[in-house]
Short mmCIF file of N, CA and C in Angstrom, two decimals:
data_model
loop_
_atom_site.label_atom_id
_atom_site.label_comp_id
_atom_site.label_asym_id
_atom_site.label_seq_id
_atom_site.Cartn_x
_atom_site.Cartn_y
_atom_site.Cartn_z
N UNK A 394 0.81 -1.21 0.00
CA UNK A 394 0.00 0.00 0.00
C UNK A 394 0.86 1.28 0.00
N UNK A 395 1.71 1.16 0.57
CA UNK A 395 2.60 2.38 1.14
C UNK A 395 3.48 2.51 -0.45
N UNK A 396 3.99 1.65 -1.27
CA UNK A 396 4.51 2.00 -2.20
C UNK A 396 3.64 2.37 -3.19
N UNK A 397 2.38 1.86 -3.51
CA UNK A 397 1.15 2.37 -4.47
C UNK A 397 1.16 3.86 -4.15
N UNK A 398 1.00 3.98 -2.41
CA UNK A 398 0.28 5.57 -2.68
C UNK A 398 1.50 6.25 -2.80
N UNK A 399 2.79 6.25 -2.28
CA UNK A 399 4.46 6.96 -2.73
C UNK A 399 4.16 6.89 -4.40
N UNK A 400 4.09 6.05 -5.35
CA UNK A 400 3.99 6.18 -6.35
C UNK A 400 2.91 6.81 -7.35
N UNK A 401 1.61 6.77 -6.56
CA UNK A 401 0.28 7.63 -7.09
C UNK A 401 0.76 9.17 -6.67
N UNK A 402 1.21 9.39 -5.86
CA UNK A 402 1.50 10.88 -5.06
C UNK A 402 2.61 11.55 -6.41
N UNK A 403 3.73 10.84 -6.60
CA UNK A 403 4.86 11.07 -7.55
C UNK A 403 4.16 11.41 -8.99
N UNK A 404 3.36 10.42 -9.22
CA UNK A 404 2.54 10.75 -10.76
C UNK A 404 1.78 12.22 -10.53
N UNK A 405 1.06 12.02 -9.62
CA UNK A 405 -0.12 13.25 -9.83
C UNK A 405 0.98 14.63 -9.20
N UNK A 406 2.27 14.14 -8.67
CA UNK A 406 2.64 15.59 -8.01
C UNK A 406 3.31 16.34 -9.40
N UNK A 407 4.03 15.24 -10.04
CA UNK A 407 4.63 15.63 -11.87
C UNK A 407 3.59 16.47 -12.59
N UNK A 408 2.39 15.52 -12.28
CA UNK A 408 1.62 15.99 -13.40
C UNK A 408 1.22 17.76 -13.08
N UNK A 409 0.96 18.13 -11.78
CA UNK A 409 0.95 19.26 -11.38
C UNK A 409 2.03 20.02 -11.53
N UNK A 410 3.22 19.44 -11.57
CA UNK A 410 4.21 20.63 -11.74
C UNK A 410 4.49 20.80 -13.09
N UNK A 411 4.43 19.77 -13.46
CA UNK A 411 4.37 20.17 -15.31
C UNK A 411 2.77 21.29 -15.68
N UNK A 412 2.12 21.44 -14.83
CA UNK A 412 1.42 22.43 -15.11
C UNK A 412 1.60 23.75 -14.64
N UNK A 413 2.33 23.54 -13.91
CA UNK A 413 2.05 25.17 -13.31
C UNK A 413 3.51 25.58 -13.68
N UNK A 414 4.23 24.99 -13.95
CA UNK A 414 5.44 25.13 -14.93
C UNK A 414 4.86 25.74 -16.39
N UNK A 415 4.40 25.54 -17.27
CA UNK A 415 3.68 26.04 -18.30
C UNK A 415 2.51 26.71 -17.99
N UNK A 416 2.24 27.39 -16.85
CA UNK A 416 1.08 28.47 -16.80
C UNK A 416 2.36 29.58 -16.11
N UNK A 417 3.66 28.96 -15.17
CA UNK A 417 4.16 30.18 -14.80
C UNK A 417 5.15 31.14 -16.50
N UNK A 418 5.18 30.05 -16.92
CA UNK A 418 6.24 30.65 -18.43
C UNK A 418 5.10 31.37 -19.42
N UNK A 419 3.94 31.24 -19.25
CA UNK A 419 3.34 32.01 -19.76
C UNK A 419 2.92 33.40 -19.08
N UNK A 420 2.87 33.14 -18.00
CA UNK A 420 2.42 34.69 -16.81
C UNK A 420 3.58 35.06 -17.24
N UNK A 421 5.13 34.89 -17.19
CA UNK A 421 6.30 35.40 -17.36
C UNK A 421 6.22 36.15 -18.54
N UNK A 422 5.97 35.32 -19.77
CA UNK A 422 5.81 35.73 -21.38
C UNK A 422 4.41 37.04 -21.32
N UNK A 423 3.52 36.95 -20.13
CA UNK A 423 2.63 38.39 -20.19
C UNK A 423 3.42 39.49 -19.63
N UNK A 424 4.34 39.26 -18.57
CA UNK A 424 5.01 40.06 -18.02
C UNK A 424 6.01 40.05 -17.79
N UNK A 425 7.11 40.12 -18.56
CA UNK A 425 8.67 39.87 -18.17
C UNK A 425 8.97 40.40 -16.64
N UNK A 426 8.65 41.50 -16.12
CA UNK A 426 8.70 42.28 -14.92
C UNK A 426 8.44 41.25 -13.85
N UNK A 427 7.84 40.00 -13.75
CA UNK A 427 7.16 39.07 -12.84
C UNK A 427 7.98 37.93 -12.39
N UNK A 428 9.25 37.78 -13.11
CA UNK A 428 10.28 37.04 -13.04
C UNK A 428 10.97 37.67 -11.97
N UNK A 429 11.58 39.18 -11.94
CA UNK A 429 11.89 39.81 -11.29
C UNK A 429 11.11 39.87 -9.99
N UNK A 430 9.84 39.93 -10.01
CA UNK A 430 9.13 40.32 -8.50
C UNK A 430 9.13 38.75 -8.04
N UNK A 431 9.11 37.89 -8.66
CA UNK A 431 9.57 36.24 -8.19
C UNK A 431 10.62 36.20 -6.90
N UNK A 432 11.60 36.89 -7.68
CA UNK A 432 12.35 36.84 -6.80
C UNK A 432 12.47 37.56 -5.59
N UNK A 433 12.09 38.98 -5.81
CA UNK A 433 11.56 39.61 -5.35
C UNK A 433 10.94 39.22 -3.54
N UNK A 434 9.82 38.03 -3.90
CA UNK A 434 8.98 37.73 -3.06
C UNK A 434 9.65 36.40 -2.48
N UNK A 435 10.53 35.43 -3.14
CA UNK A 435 10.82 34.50 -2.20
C UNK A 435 12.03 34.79 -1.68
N UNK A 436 12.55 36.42 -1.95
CA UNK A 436 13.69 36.12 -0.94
C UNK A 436 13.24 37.20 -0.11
N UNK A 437 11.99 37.63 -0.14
CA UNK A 437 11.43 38.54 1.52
C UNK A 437 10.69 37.30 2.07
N UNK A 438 10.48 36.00 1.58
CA UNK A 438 10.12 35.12 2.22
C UNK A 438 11.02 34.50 2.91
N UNK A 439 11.62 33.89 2.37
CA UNK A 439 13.24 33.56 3.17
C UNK A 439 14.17 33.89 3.85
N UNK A 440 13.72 35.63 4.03
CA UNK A 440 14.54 36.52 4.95
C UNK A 440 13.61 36.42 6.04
N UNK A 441 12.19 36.45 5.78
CA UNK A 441 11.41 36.59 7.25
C UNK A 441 11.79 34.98 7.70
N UNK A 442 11.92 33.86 6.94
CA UNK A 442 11.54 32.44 7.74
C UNK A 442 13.03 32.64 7.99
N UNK A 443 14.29 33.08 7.67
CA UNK A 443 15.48 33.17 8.36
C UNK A 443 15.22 33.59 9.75
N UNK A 444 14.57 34.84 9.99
CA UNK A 444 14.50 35.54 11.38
C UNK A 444 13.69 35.00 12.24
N UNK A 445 12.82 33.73 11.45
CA UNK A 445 11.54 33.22 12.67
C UNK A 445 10.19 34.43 12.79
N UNK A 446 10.34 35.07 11.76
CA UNK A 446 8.73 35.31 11.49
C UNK A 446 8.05 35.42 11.02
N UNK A 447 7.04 34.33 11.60
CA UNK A 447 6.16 33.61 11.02
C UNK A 447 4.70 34.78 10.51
N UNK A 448 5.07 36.18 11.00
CA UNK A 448 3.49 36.60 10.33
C UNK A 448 4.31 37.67 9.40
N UNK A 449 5.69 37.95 9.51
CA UNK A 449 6.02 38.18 8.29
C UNK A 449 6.16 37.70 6.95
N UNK A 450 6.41 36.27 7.24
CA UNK A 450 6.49 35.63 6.45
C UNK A 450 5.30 35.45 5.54
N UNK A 451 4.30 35.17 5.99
CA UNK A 451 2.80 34.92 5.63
C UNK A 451 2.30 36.18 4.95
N UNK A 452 2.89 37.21 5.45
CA UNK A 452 2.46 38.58 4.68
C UNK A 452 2.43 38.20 3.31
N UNK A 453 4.40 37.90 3.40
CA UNK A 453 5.31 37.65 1.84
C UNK A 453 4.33 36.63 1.13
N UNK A 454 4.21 35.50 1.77
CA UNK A 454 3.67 34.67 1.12
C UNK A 454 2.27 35.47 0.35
N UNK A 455 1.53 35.99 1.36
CA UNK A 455 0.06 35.93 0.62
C UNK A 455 0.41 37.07 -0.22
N UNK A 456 1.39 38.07 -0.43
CA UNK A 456 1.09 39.25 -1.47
C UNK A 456 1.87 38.39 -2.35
N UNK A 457 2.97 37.15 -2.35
CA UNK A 457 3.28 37.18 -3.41
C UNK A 457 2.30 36.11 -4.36
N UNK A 458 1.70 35.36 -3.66
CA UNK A 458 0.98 34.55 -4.41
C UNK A 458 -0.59 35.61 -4.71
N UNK A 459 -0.90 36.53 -4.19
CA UNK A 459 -2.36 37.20 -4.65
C UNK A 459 -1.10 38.34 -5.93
N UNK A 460 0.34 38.47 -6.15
CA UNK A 460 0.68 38.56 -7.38
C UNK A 460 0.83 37.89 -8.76
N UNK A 461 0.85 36.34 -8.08
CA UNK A 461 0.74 35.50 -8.80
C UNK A 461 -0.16 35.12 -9.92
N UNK A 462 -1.62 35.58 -9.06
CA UNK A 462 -2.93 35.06 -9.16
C UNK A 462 -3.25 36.37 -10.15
N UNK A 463 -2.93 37.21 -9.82
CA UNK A 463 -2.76 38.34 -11.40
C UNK A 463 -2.10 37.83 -12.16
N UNK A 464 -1.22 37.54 -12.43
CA UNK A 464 0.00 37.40 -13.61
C UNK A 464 -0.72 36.51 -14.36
N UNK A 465 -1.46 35.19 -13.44
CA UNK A 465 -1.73 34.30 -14.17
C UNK A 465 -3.06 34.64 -15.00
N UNK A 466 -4.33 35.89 -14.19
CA UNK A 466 -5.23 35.71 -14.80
C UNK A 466 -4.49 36.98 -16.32
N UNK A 467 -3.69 37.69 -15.90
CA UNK A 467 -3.40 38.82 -17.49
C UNK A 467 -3.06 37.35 -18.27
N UNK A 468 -2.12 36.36 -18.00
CA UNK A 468 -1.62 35.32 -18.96
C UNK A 468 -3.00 34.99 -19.80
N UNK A 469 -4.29 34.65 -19.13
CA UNK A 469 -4.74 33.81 -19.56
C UNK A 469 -5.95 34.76 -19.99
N UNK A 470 -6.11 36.02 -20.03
CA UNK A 470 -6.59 36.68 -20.54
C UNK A 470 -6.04 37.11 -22.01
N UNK A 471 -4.61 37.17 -21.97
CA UNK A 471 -3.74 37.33 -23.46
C UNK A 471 -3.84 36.30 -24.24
N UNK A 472 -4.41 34.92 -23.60
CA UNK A 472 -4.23 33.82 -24.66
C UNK A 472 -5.37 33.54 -25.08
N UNK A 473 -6.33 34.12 -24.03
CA UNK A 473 -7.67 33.96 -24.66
C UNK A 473 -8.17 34.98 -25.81
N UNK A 474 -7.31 36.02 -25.80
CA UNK A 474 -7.58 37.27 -26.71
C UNK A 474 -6.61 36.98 -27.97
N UNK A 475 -5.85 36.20 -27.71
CA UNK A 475 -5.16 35.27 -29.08
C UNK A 475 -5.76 34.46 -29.48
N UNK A 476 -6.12 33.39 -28.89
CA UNK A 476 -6.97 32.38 -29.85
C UNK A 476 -8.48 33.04 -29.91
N UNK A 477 -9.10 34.29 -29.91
CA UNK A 477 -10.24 34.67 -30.07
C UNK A 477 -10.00 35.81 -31.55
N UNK A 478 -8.77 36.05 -31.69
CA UNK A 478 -8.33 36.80 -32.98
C UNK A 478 -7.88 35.88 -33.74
N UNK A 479 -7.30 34.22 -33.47
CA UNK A 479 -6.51 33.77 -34.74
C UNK A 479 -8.13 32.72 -34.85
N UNK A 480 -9.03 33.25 -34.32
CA UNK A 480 -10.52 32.38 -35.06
C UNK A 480 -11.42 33.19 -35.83
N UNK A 481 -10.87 34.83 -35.89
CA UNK A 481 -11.84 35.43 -37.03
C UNK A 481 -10.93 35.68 -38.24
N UNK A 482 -9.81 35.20 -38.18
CA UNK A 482 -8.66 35.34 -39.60
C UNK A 482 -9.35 34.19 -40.49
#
């Protein structure tokens, strides 16, 4: 049992990172600037979990992922406004 679910966990954890791997290279490709605030945000994350704090940290975390959650919806707003122009050509 224990090796089924280690091995179901490994499939479905791939399969997720191969996705959000190709939704982050596209938020990137809407905003080159977002690569930069990437970093930006995990190293004010890593400076607060260096010092032990924990509601600094959580700040970092939640502004950088509610930045995220933009990047991704402009991404997927640009691709939807691409394949909605290469269907009236």
């Amino acid at each position: 049992p224990t090796l089924v679910r280690d091995t179901l966990f490994s499939v479905l954890a791939n399969a997720v990172n191969d996705v959000m791997i190709e939704i982050r290279l596209l938020a990137y490709a809407a905003n080159p600037q977002s690569v930069e605030r990437a970093i930006y945000y995990h190293s004010w994350i890593l400076d607060n979990v260096r010092r032990h704090d924990v509601d600094g940290a959580r700040k970092a975390m939640e502004e950088h992922l509610d930045y995220s959650l933009q990047g991704m919806r402009l991404a997927a707003e640009q691709q939807r406004h691409t394949a909605e122009n290469a269907g009236k050509q």
